[in-house]
Tab-separated table of C-alpha atoms in Angstrom:
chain	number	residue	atom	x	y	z
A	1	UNK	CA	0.000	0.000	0.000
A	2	UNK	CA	1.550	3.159	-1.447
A	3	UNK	CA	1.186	6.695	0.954
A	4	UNK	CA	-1.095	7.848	-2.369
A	5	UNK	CA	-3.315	5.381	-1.009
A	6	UNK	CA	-3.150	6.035	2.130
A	7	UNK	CA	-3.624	9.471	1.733
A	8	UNK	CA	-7.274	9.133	3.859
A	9	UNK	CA	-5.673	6.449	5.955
A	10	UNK	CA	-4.786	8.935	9.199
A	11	UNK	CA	-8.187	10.118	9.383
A	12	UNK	CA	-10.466	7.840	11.732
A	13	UNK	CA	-13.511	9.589	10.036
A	14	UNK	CA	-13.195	8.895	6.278
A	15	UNK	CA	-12.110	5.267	5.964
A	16	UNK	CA	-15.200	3.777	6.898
A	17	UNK	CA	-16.760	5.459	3.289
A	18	UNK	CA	-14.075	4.706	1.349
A	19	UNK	CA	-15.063	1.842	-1.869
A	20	UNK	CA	-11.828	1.580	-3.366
A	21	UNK	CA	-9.872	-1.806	-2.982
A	22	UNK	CA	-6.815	0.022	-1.090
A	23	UNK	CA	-9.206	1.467	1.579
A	24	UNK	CA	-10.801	-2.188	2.150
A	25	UNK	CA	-7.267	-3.719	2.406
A	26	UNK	CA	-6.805	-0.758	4.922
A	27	UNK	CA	-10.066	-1.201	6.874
A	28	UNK	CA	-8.849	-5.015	7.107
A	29	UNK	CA	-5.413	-4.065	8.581
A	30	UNK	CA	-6.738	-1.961	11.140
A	31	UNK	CA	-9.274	-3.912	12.223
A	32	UNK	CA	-6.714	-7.141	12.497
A	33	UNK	CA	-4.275	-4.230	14.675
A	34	UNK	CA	-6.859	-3.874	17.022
A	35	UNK	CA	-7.686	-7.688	17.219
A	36	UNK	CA	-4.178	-8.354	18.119
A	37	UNK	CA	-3.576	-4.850	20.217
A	38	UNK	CA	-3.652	-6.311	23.678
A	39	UNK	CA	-0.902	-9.308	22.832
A	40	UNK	CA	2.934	-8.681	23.114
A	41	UNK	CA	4.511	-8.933	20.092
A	42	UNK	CA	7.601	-11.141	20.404
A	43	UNK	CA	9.805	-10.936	17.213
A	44	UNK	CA	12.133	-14.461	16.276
A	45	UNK	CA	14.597	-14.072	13.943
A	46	UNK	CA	14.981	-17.091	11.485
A	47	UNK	CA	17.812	-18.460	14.159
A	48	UNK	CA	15.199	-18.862	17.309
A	49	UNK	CA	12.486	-20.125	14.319
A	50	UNK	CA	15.268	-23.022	13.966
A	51	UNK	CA	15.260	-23.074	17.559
A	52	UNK	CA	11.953	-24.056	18.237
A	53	UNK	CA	11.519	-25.848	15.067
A	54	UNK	CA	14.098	-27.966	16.237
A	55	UNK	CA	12.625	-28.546	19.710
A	56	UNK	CA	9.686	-29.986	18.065
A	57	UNK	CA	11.242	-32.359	15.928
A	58	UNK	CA	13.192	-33.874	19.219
A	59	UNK	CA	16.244	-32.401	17.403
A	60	UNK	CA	16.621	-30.073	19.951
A	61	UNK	CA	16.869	-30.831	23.824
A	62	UNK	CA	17.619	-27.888	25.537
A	63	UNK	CA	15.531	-27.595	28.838
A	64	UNK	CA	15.655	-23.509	28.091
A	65	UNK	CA	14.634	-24.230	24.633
A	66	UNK	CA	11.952	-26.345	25.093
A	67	UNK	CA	10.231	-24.169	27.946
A	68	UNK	CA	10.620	-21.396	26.013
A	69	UNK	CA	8.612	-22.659	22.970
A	70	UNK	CA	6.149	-24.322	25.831
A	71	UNK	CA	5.897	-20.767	27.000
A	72	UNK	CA	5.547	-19.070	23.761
A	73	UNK	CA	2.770	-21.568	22.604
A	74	UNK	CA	0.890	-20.933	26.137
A	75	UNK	CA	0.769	-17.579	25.309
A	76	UNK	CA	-0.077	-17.272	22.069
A	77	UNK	CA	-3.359	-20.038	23.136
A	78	UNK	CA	-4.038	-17.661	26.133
A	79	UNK	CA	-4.197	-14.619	23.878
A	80	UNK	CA	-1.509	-12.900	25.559
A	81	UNK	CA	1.591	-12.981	22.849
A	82	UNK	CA	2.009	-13.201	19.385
A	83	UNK	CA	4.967	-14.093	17.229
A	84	UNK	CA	4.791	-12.104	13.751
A	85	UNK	CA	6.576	-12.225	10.986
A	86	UNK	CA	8.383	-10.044	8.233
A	87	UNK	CA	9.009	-9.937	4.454
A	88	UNK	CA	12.249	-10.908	5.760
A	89	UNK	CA	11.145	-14.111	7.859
A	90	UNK	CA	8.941	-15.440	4.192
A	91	UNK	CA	11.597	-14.900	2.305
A	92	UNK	CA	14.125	-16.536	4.492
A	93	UNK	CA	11.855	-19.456	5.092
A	94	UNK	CA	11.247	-19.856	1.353
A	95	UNK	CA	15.348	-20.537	1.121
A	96	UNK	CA	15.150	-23.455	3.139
A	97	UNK	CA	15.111	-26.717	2.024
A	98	UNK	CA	10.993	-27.672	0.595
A	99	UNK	CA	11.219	-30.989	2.917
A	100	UNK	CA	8.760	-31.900	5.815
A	101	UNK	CA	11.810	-31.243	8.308
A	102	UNK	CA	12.969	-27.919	7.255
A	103	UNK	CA	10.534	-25.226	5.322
A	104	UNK	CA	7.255	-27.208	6.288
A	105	UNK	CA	7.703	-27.622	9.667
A	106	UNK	CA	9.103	-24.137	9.716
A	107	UNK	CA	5.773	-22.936	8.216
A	108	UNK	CA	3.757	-24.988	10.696
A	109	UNK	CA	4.840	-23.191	13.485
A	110	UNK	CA	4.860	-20.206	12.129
A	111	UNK	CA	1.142	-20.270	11.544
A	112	UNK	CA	0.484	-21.517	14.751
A	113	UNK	CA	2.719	-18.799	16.780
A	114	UNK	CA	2.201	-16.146	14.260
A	115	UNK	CA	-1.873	-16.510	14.344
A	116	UNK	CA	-0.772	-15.185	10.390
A	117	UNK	CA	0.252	-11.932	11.434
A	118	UNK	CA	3.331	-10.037	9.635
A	119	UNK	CA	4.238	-6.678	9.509
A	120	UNK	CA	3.540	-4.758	6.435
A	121	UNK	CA	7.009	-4.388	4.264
A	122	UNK	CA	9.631	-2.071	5.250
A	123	UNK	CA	9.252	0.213	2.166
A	124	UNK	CA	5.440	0.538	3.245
A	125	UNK	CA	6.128	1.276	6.690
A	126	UNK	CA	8.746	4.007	5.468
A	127	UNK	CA	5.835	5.101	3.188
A	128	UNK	CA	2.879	5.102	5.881
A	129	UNK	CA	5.354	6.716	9.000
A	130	UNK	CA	6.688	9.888	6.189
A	131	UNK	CA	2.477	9.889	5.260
A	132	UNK	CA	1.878	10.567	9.176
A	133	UNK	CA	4.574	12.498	9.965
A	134	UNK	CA	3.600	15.224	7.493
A	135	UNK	CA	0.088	14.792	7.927
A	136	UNK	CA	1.120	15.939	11.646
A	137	UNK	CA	2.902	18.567	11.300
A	138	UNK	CA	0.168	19.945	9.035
A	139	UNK	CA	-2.113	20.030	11.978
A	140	UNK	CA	-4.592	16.882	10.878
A	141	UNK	CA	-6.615	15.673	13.535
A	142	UNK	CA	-7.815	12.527	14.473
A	143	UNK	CA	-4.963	10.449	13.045
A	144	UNK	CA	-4.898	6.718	13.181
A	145	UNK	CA	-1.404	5.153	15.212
A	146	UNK	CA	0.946	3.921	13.710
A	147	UNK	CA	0.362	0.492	15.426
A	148	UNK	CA	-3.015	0.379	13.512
A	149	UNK	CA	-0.868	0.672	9.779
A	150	UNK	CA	1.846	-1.958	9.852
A	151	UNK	CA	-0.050	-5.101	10.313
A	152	UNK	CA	-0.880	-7.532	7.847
A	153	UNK	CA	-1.413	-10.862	7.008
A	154	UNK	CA	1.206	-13.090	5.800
A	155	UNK	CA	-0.536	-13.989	2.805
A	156	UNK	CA	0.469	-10.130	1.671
A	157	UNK	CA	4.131	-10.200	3.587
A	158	UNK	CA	5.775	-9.368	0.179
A	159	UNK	CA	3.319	-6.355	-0.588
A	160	UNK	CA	-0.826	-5.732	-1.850
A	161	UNK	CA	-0.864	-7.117	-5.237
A	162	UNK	CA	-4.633	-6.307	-6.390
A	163	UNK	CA	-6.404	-8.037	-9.963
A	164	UNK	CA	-7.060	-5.285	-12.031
A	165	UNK	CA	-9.916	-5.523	-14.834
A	166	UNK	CA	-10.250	-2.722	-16.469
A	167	UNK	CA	-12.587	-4.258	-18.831
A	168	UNK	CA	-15.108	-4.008	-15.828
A	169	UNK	CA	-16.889	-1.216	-14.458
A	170	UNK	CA	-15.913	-0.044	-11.226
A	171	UNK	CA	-18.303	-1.705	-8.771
A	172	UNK	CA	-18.003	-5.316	-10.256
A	173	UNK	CA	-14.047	-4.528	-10.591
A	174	UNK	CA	-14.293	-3.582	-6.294
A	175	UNK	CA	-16.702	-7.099	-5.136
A	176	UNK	CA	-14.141	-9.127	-7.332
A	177	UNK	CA	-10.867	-7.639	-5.999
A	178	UNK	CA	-12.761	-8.018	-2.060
A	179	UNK	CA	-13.981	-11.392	-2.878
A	180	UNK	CA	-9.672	-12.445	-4.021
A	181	UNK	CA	-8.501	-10.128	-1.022
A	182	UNK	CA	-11.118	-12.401	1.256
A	183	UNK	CA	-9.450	-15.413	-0.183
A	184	UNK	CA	-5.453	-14.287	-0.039
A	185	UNK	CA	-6.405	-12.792	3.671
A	186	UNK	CA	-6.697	-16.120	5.379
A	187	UNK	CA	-4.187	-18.514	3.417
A	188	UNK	CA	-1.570	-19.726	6.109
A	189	UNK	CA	1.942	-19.656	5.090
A	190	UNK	CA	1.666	-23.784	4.880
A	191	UNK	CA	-0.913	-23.578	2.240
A	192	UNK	CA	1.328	-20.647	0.472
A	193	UNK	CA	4.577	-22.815	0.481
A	194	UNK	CA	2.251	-25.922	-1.011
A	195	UNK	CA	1.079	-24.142	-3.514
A	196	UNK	CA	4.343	-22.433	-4.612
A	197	UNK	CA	6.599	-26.226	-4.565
A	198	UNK	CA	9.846	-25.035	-5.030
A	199	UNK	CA	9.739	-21.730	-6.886
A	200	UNK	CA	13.100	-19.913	-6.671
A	201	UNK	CA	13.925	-16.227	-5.601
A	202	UNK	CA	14.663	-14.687	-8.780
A	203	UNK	CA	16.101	-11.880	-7.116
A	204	UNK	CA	18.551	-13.543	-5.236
A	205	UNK	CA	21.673	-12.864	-7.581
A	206	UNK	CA	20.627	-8.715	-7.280
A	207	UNK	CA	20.857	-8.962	-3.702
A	208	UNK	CA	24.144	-10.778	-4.019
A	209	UNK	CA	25.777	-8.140	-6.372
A	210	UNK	CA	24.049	-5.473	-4.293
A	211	UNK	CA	25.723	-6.721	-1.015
A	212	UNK	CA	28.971	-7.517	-2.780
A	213	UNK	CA	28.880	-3.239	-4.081
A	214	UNK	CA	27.982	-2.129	-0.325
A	215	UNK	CA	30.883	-3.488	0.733
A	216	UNK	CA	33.601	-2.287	-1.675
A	217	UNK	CA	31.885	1.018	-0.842
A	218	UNK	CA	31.982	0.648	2.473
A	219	UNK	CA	35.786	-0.414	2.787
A	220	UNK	CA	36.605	2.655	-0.255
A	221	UNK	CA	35.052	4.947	2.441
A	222	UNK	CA	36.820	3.835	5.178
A	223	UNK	CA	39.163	6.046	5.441
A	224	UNK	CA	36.922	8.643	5.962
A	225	UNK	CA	34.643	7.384	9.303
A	226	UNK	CA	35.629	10.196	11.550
A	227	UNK	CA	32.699	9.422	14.011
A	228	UNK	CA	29.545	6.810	14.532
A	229	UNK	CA	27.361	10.338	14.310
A	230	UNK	CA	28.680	11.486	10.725
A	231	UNK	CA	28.350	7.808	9.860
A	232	UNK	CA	24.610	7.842	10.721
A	233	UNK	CA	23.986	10.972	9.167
A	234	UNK	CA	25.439	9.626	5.834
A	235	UNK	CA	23.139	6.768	6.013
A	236	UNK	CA	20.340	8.509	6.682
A	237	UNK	CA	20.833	10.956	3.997
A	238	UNK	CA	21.426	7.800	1.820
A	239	UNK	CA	18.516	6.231	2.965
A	240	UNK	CA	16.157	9.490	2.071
A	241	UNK	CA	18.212	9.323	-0.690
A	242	UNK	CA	16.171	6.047	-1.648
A	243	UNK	CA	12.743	7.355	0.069
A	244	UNK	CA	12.041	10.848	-1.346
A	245	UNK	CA	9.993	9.172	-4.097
A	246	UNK	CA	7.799	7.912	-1.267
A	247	UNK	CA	8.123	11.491	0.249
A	248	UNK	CA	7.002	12.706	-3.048
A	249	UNK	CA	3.977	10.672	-3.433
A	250	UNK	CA	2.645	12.250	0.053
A	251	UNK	CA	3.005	15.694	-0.987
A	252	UNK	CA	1.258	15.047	-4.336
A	253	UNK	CA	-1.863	13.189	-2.214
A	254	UNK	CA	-1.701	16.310	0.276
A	255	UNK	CA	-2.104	18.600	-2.707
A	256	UNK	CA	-4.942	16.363	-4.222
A	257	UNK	CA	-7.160	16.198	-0.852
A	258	UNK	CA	-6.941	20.258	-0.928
A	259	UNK	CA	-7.958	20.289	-4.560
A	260	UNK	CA	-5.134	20.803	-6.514
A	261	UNK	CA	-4.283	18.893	-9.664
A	262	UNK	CA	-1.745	15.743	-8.470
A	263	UNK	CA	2.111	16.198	-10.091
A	264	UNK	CA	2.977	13.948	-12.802
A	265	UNK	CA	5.320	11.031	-11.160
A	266	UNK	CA	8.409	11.722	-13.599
A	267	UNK	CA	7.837	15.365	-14.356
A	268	UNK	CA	10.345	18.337	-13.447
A	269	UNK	CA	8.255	19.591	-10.815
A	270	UNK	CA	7.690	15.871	-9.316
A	271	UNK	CA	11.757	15.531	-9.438
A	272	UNK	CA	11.360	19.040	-7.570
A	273	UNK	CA	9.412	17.415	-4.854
A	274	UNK	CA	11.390	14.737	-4.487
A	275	UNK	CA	14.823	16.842	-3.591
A	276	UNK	CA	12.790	19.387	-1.359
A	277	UNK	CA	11.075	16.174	0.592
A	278	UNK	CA	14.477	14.767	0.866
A	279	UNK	CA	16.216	18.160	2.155
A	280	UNK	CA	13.070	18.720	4.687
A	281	UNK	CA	13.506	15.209	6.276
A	282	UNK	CA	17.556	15.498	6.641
A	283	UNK	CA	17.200	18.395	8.338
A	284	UNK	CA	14.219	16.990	10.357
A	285	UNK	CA	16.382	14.570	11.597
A	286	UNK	CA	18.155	16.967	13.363
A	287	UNK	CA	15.057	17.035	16.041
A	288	UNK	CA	15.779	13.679	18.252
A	289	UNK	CA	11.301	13.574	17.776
A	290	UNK	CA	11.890	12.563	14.297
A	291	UNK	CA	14.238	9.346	15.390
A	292	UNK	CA	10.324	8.101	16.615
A	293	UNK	CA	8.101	9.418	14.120
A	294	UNK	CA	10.398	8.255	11.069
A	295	UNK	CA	11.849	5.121	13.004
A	296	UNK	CA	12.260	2.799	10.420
A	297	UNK	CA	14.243	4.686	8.561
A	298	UNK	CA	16.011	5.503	11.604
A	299	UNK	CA	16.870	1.940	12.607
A	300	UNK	CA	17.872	1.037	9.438
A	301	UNK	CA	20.306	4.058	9.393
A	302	UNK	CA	21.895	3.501	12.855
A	303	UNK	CA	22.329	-0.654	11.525
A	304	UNK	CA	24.145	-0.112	8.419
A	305	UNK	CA	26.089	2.802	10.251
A	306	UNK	CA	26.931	0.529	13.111
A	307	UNK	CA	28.330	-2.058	10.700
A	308	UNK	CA	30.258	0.806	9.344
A	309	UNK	CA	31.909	1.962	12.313
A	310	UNK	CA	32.653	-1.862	13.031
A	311	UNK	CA	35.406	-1.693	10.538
A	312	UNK	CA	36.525	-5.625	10.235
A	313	UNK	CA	33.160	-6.353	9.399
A	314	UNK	CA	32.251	-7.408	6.047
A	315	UNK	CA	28.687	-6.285	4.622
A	316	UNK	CA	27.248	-9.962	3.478
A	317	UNK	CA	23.702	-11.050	1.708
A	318	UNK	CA	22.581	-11.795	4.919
A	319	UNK	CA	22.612	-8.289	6.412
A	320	UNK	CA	19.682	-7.729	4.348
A	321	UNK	CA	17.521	-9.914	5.983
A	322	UNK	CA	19.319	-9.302	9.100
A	323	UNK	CA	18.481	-5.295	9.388
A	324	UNK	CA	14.579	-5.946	7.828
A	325	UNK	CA	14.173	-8.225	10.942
A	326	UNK	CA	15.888	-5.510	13.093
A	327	UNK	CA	14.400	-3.290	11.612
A	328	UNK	CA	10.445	-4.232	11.705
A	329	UNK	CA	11.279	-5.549	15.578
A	330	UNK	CA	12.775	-2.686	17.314
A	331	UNK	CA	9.711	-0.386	15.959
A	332	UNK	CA	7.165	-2.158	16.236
A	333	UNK	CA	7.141	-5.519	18.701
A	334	UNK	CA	7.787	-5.585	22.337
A	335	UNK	CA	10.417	-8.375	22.152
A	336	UNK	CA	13.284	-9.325	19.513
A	337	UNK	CA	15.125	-12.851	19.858
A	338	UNK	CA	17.764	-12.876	17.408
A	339	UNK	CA	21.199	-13.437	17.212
A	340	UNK	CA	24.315	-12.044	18.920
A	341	UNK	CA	25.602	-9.763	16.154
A	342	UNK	CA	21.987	-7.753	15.911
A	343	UNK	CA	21.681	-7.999	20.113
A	344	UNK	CA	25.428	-5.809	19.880
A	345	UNK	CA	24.133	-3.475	17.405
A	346	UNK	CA	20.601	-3.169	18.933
A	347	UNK	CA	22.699	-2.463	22.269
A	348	UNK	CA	25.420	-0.601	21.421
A	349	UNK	CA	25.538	2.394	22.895
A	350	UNK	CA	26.030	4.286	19.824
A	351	UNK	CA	22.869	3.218	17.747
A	352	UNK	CA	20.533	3.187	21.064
A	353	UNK	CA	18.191	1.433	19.254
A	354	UNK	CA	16.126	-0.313	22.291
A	355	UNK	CA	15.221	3.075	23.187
A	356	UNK	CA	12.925	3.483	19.876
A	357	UNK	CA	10.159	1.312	21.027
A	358	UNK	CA	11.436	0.249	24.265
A	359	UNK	CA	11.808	-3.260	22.515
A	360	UNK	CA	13.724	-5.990	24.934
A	361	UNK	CA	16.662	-7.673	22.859
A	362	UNK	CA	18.417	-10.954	23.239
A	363	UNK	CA	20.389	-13.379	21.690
A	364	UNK	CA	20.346	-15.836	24.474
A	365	UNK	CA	17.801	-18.391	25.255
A	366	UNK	CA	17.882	-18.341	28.830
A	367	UNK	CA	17.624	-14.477	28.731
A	368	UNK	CA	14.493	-14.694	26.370
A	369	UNK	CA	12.921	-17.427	28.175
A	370	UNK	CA	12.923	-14.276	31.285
A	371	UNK	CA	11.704	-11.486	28.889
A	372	UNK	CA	8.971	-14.269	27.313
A	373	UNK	CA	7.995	-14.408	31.070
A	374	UNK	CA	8.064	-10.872	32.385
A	375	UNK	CA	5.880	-9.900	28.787
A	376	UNK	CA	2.686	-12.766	29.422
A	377	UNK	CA	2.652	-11.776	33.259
A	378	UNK	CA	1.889	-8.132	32.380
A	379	UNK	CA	-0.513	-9.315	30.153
A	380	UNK	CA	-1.893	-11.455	32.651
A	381	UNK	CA	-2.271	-8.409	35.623
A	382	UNK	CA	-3.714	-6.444	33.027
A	383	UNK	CA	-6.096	-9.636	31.852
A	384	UNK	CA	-5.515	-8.975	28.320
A	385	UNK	CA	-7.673	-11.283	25.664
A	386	UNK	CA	-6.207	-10.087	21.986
A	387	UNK	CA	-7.483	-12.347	19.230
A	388	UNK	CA	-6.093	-12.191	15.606
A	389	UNK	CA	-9.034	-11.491	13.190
């Protein structure tokens, strides 16, 4: 979902009225938010996944490990917990091995932990916080939170992909794009991975050579790393860099909702838009509010600038994955079980990034096993009942 579609999406008063397919896929997400709004959110990277996959298959015999999936599963049933996913987690589950051992089993729990909730993708959640963030600072009023916009189903992990039949006219076109939405809205990832057998990631060779061109950039610049600060600002001017189209696209929806004609995506004055979006939100970073309001891009920033300032580290395929899962974690979930490399960054005191969300990091089973604990008896005190819809 693009911020031109959202451009009604902050107002609690006009989405109900809204017939367009983006608004229902909107109405859906919100509603499954506030389904779900009472649960902790604990976040497993593809590493604790293994972890309890392998606790189920007996492969695993860990008395930390297996209480901690006991606990997990307890609280998920109890409607205290969920365990969402990312763009990120699909993808990396979709490189595994199509056997009943490895990607199925994988899947299985993941449906059953997940209750088939994901986060929306990063570029959308870049896209929806740049929406809000300049619909606030133009005064609108009754916004939606954020926490309402970046939850999905993991049947639409990778994105909203809607038929279009233009053939049709418009109501016709809407009941058959609901009625597939319907359908795509409650497949479970097993059902997805069935159906796809062993399709391939075509991309997978452009993320390679992408990773392999960070690095030789990274280690040409390295030299020039003065301090982690100047670091971060580089990458988040980089990182607008990449956004300001997304920028763009808010201003132009803005300019439509007050009844001016919509810029021509392409056009000088769009290109115009784009490098005065990008200029306002590098200097907006200056004000520590924006770290929060713009905190994806923020945590992806203070990653890639982390692994930066680590000098003998090499930027790898993996980091990809790695900082999506950071990423879509440290904004947005209450809990982040990962591995040790991500727990140092997420830590360090340089990045800060626990302070964004006040997300509780760990790389150690024992340690999330406590955090697991302390999250379902808040939950319980405050008898919380969240269901996923």
């Amino acid at each position: 979902m693009t911020p031109r579609n959202l451009k009604d999406a902050f107002s609690a008063t006009e989405t109900a009225h809204c017939k367009t397919i983006d608004a229902y896929a909107r109405g859906r997400q919100i509603d499954l938010a506030r389904s779900i709004g009472g649960r902790a959110k604990v976040y497993l990277d593809l590493c604790f996944w293994i972890i309890a996959r392998e606790v189920e298959d007996g492969t695993e015999n860990c008395d930390a490990s297996r209480e901690l999936l006991c606990l997990l599963r307890s609280g998920v049933s109890e409607g205290k917990l969920v365990c969402p996913i990312s763009e990120s987690t699909f993808v990396e589950v979709m490189k595994q091995a199509n056997t009943p051992t490895r990607r199925i089993a994988t899947a299985q729990l993941i449906d059953e932990l997940s209750l088939g909730v994901s986060l929306t993708t990063g570029r959308a959640r870049i896209g929806t916080e740049i929406a809000r963030f300049f619909y606030s600072c133009n005064n609108e009023r009754n916004l939606y939170a954020m926490q309402e916009l970046v939850w999905t189903k993991l049947s639409y992990a990778l994105g909203y992909v809607h038929p279009s039949l233009p053939n049709l006219d418009k109501a016709t076109e809407f009941a058959l794009q609901k009625s597939f939405f319907d359908k795509m809205w409650g497949i479970s990832l097993s059902e997805m991975i069935e159906t796809m057998g062993d399709v391939g990631l075509p991309f997978r060779n452009e993320i390679r050579q992408s990773a392999s061109n960070i690095d030789a950039d990274i280690k040409a610049h390295m030299p020039t790393l003065k301090s982690y600060q100047r670091t971060y600002r580089d990458e988040i001017v980089g990182g607008l860099d990449v956004c300001s189209d997304l920028a763009a696209d808010v201003m132009a929806s803005m300019a439509e909702r007050a009844g001016k004609a919509p810029t021509e995506r392409g056009s000088p004055s769009w290109i115009e838009c784009e490098r005065m979006c990008r200029n306002l939100l590098i200097a907006a970073f200056q004000k520590p509010g924006t770290k929060q309001a713009l905190r994806t891009i923020h945590a992806l920033a203070s990653l890639h600038a982390g692994l930066r300032w680590n000098k003998m580290t090499t930027f790898e395929e993996n980091h990809f994955y790695d900082f999506e899962h950071a990423a879509a974690a440290l904004a947005y979930c209450d809990a982040f079980l990962t591995e040790g490399f991500l727990s140092s960054l997420a830590h360090s005191r340089h990045t800060g990034l626990c302070d964004i969300n006040g997300c509780r990091v760990t790389a150690n089973v024992d340690e999330a096993l406590s955090i697991v604990r302390d999250l379902i008896g808040r939950r319980s005190a405050g008898n919380s009942d969240g269901k996923a819809g």
